Coordinates of C-alpha atoms and ligand atoms in Angstrom, one line a residue:
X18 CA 0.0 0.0 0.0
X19 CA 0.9 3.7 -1.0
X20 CA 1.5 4.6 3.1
X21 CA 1.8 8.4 4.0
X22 CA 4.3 9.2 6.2
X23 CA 3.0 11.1 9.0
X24 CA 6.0 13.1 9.9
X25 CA 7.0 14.7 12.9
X26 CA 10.0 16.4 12.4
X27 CA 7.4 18.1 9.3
X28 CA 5.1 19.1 11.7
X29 CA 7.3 20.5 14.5
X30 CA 9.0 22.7 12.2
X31 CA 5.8 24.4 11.0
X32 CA 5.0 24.7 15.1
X33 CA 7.7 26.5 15.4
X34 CA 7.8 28.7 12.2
X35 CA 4.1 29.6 13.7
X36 CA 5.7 30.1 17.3
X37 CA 7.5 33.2 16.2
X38 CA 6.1 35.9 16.0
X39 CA 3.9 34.7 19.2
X40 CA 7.5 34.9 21.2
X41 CA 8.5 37.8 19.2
X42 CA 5.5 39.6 20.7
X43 CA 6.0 38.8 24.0
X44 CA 9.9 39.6 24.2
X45 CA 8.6 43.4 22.9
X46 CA 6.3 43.1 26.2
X47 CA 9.4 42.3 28.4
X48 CA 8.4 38.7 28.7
X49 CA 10.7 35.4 27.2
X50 CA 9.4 32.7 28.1
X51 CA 10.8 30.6 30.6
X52 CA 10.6 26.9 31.3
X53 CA 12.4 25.0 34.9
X54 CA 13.0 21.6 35.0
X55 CA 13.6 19.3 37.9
X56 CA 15.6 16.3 37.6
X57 CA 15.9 14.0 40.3
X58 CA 18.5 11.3 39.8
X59 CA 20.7 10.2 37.5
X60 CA 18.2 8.3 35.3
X61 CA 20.3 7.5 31.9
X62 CA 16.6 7.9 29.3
X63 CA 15.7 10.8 31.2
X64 CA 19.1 13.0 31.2
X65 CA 18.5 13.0 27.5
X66 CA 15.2 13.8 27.4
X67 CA 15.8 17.3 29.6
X68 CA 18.7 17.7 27.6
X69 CA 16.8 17.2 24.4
X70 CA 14.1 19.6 25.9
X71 CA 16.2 22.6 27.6
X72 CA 18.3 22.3 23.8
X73 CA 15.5 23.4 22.1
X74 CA 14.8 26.0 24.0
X75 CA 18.1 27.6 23.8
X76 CA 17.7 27.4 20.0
X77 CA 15.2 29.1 19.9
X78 CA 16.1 31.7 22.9
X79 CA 14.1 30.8 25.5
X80 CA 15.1 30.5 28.9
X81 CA 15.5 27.7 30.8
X82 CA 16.9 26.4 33.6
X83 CA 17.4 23.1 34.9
X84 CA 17.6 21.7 38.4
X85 CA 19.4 18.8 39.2
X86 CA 18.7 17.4 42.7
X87 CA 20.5 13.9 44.3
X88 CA 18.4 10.6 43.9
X89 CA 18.4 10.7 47.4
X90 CA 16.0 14.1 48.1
X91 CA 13.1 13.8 50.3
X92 CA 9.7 14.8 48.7
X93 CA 9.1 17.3 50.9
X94 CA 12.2 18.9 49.7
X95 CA 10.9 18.4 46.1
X96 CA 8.0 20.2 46.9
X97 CA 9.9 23.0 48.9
X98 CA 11.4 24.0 45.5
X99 CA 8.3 23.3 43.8
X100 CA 7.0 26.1 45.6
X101 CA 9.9 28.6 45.0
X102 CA 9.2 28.4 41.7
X103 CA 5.8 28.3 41.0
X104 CA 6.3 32.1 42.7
X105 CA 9.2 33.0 40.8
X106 CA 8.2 35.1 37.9
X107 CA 11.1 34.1 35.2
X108 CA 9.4 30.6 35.2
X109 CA 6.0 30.5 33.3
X110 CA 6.1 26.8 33.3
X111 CA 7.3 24.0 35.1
X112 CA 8.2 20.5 34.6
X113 CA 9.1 17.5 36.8
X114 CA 11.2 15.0 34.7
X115 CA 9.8 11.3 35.5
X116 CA 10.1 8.7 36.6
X117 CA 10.8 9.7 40.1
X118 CA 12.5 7.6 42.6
X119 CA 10.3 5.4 44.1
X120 CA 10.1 7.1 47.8
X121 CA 8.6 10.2 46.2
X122 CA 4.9 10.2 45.6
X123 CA 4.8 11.6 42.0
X124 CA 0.6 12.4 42.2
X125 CA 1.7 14.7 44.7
X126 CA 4.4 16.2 43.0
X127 CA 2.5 17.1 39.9
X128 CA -0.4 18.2 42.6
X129 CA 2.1 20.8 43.7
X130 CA 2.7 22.9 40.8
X131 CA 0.9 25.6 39.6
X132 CA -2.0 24.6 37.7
X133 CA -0.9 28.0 35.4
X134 CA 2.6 26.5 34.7
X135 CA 1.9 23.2 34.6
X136 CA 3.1 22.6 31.0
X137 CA 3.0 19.0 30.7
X138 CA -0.7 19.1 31.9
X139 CA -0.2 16.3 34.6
X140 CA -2.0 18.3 37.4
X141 CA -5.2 17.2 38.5
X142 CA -6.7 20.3 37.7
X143 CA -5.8 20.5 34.0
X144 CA -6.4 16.2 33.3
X145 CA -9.9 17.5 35.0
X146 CA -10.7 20.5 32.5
X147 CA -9.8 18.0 30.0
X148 CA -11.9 15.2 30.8
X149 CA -14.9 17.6 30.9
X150 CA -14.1 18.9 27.4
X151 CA -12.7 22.3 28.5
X152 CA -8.7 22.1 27.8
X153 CA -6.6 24.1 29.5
X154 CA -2.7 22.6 29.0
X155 CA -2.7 19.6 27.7
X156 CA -0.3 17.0 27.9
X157 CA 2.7 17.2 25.1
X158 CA 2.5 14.0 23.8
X159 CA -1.3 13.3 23.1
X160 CA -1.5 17.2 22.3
X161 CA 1.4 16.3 19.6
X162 CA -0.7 13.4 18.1
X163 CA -4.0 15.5 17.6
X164 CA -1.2 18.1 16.1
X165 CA 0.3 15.7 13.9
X166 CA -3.6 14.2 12.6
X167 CA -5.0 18.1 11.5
X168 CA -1.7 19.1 10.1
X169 CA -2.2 16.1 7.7
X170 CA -6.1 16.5 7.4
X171 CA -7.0 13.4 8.9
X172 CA -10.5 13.9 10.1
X173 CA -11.1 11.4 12.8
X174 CA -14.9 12.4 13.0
X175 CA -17.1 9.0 13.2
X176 CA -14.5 7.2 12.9
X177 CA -13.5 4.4 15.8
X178 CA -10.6 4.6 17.1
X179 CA -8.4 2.1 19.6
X180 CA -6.3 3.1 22.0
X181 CA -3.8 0.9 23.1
X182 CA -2.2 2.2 26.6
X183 CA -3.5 4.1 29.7
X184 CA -1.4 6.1 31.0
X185 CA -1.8 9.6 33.0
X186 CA 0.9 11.1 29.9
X187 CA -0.2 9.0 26.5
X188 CA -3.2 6.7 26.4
X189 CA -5.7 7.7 28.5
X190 CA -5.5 12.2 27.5
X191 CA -5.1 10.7 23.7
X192 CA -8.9 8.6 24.5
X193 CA -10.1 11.8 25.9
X194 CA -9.3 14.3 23.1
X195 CA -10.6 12.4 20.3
X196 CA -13.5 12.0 22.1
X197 CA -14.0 15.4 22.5
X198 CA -17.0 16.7 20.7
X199 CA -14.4 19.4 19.0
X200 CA -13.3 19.7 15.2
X201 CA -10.8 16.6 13.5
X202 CA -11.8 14.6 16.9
X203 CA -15.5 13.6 17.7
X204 CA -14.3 10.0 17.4
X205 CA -15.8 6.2 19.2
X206 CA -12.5 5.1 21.0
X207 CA -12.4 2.2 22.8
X208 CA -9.1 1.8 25.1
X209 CA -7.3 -0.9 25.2
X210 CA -4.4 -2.0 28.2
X211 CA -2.9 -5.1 29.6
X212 CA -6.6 -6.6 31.0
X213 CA -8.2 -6.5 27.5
X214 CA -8.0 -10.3 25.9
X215 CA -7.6 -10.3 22.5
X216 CA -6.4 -6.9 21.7
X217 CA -6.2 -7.3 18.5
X218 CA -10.0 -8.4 17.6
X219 CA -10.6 -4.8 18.3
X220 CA -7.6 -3.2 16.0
X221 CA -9.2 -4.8 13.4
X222 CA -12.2 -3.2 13.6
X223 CA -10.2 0.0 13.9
X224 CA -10.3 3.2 11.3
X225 CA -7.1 4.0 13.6
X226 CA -4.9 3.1 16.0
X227 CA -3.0 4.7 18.9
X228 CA -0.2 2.8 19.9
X229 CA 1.3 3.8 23.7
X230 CA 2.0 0.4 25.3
X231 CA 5.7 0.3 25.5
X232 CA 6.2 -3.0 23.8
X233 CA 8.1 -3.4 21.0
X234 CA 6.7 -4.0 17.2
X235 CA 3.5 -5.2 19.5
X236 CA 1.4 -4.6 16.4
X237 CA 1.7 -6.3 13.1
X238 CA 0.1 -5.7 9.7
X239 CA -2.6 -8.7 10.4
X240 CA -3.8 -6.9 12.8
X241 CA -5.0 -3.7 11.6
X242 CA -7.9 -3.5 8.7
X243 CA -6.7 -2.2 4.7
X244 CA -6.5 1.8 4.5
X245 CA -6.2 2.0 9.0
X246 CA -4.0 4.9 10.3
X247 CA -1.2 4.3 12.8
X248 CA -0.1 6.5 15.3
X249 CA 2.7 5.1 16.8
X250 CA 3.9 6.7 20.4
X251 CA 6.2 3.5 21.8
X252 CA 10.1 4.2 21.6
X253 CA 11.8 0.7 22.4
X254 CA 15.2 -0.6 22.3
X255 CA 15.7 -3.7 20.2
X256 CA 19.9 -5.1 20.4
X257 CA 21.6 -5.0 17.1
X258 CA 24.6 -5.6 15.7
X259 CA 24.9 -2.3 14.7
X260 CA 27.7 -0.5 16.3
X261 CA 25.5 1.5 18.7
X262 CA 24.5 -2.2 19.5
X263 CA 20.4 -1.6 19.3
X264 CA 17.9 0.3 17.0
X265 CA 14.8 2.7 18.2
X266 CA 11.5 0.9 17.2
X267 CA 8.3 2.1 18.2
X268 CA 5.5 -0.1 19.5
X269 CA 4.5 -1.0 15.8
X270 CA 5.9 -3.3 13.0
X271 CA 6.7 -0.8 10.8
X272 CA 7.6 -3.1 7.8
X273 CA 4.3 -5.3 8.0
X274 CA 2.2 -2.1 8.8
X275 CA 3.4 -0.4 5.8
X276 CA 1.6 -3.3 3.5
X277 CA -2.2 -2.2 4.8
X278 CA -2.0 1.1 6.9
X279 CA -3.0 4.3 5.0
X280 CA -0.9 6.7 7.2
X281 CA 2.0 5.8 9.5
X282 CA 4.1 8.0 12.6
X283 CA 7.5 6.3 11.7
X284 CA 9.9 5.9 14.7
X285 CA 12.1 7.6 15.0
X286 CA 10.7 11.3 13.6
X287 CA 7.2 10.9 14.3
X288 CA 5.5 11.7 17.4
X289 CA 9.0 12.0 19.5
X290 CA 9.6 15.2 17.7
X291 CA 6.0 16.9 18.7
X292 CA 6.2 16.3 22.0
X293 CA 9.0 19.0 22.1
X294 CA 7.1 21.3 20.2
X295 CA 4.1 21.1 22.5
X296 CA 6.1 21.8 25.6
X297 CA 7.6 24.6 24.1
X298 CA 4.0 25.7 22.6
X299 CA 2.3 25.1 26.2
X300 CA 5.3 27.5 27.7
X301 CA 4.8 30.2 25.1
X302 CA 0.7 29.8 26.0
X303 CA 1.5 30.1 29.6
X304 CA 3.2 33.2 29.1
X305 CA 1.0 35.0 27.0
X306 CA -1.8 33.9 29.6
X307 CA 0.5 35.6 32.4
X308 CA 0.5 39.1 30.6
Ligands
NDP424 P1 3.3 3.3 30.6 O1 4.2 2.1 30.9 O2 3.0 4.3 31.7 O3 1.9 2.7 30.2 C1 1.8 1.6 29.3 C2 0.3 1.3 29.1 O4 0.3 0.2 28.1 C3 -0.3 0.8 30.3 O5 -1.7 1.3 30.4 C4 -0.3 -0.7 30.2 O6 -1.4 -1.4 30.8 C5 -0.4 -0.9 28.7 N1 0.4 -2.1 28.3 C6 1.6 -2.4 28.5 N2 2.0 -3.6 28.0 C7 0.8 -4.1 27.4 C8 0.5 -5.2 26.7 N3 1.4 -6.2 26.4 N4 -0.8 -5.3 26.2 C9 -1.7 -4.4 26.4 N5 -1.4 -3.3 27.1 C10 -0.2 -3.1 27.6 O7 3.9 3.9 29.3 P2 3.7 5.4 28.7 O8 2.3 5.6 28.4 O9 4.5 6.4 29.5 O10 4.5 5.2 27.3 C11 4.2 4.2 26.4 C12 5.2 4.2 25.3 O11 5.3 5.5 24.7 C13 6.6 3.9 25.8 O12 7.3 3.2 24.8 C14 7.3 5.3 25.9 O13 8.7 5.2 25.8 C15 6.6 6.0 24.8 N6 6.5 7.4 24.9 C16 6.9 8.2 23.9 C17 6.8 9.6 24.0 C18 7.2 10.4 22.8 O14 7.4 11.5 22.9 N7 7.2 9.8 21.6 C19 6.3 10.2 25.1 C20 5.9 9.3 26.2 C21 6.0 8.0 26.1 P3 -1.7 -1.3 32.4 O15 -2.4 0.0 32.6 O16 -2.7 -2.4 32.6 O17 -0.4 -1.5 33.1

């Protein structure tokens, strides 16, 4: 089959190109926006992620600052600084890197900060104007996806979509926006997770299919129906013999998929790329809403 690529790196770029003036306008009012990011441990995955994310925003002159705190910090220190910053006025958003260690209650973490800087959308406060159809920041990654779908006009109006994954940051936000009575959205999802049996008797039946499980090339061409769209979110490390010793695939078969999907997120390049983007939108948004 003819697949479209569903591009990331595409997308992002035009997110950026549109940011612009938007930050333009705000440093004439005084105001660049500002990002902090706590970092607790040494976690390998997630020093590159923060890296990846405070890099951006030095590209495109933003200001960011990163904190880097011992694995070993209590969680009421955690929320101590939490505090400082959701009053410091350089910062118009705020993230908290995870995982956390396991002594530190991450629900209340994410409770902590400022429902106005909470730029990945964790907070209760923002997942609940979400759920009742009223956004307010949304999380990157499912915000990305929906980004990703309208860029390429895919309308996913009556259509049913599956979701497979449930997380708090991918799968259960991504069920809930294109549910949403809104425009590109107004979809019949069905979510899928690890106590659904037989999974894949309802990708069949899907027009298309989220993928956020974490497992890799989970789904195969046979399981999807001709002409289905793939969204794929899972980055997974399969060993190689390449000299880097593994390759990045996502939670899809991308070779098998190719044969019967109509549209594809490849991995890498596909939905990694706009979940930058959509912090760095959901900072800019924070700021303008701070003026
Ligand atoms: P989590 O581990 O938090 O959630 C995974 C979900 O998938 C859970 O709901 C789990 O079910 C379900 N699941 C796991 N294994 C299976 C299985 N075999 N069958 C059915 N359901 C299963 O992961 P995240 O949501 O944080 O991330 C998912 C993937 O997306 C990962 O590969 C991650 O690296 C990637 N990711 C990529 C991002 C990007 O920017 N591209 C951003 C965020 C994540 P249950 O609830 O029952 O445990």
């Amino acid at each position: 089959m003819d697949t479209q690529i569903l591009s990331g790196k595409t997308v992002s770029s035009a997110v950026y190109d549109g940011l612009t003036s938007r930050i333009n306008t705000l440093k004439t009012k005084g105001i660049t926006p500002g990002l902090a990011v706590l970092l607790v441990g040494e976690d390998p995955a997630s020093q590159v992620y923060v890296n990846s994310k405070t890099k951006k925003f030095s590209e495109l002159d933003l200001f960011s600052e990163t904190l880097r705190l011992p694995v070993e910090t209590s969680e009421d220190d955690l929320i101590s600084h939490i505090h400082i910053l959701n009053s410091d006025k350089r910062f118009n958003g705020i993230l908290v890197q995870l995982p956390l260690p396991k002594h530190i209650d991450s629900d209340k973490i994410l409770n902590t900060i400022s429902p106005e800087k909470d730029v990945d959308g964790f907070n209760p406060v923002n997942l609940g104007n979400l759920t009742a159809g009223k956004p307010t920041f949304i999380p990157c990654t499912p915000k990305g996806i929906m980004r990703i779908l309208s860029h390429y006009d895919i309308d996913l109006s009556g259509k049913h979509v599956v979701v497979v994954g449930r997380s708090n940051i991918v799968g259960r936000p991504i069920s809930i926006l294109t549910s949403l009575k809104s425009p590109m959205a107004n979809a019949t999802v069905t979510i899928c997770h690890s106590g659904t049996k037989d999974i894949f008797q309802f990708t069949r039946q899907a027009d298309a299919v989220i993928l956020a499980l974490g497992y890799p090339e989970f789904l195969k061409g046979d399981h999807i129906k001709e002409g289905a769209v793939v969204i794929d979110v899972g980055i997974n490390r399969l060993e190689d013999n390449s000299d880097k010793g593994y390759k990045l695939v996502g939670d899809g078969e991308e070779t098998s998929l190719k044969e019967k999907a109509s549209a594809l997120t490849p991995v890498p390049g596909g939905v990694g790329p706009m979940t930058i983007a959509m912090l760095v939108e959901n900072t800019v948004e924070a700021a303008e809403r701070s003026l």
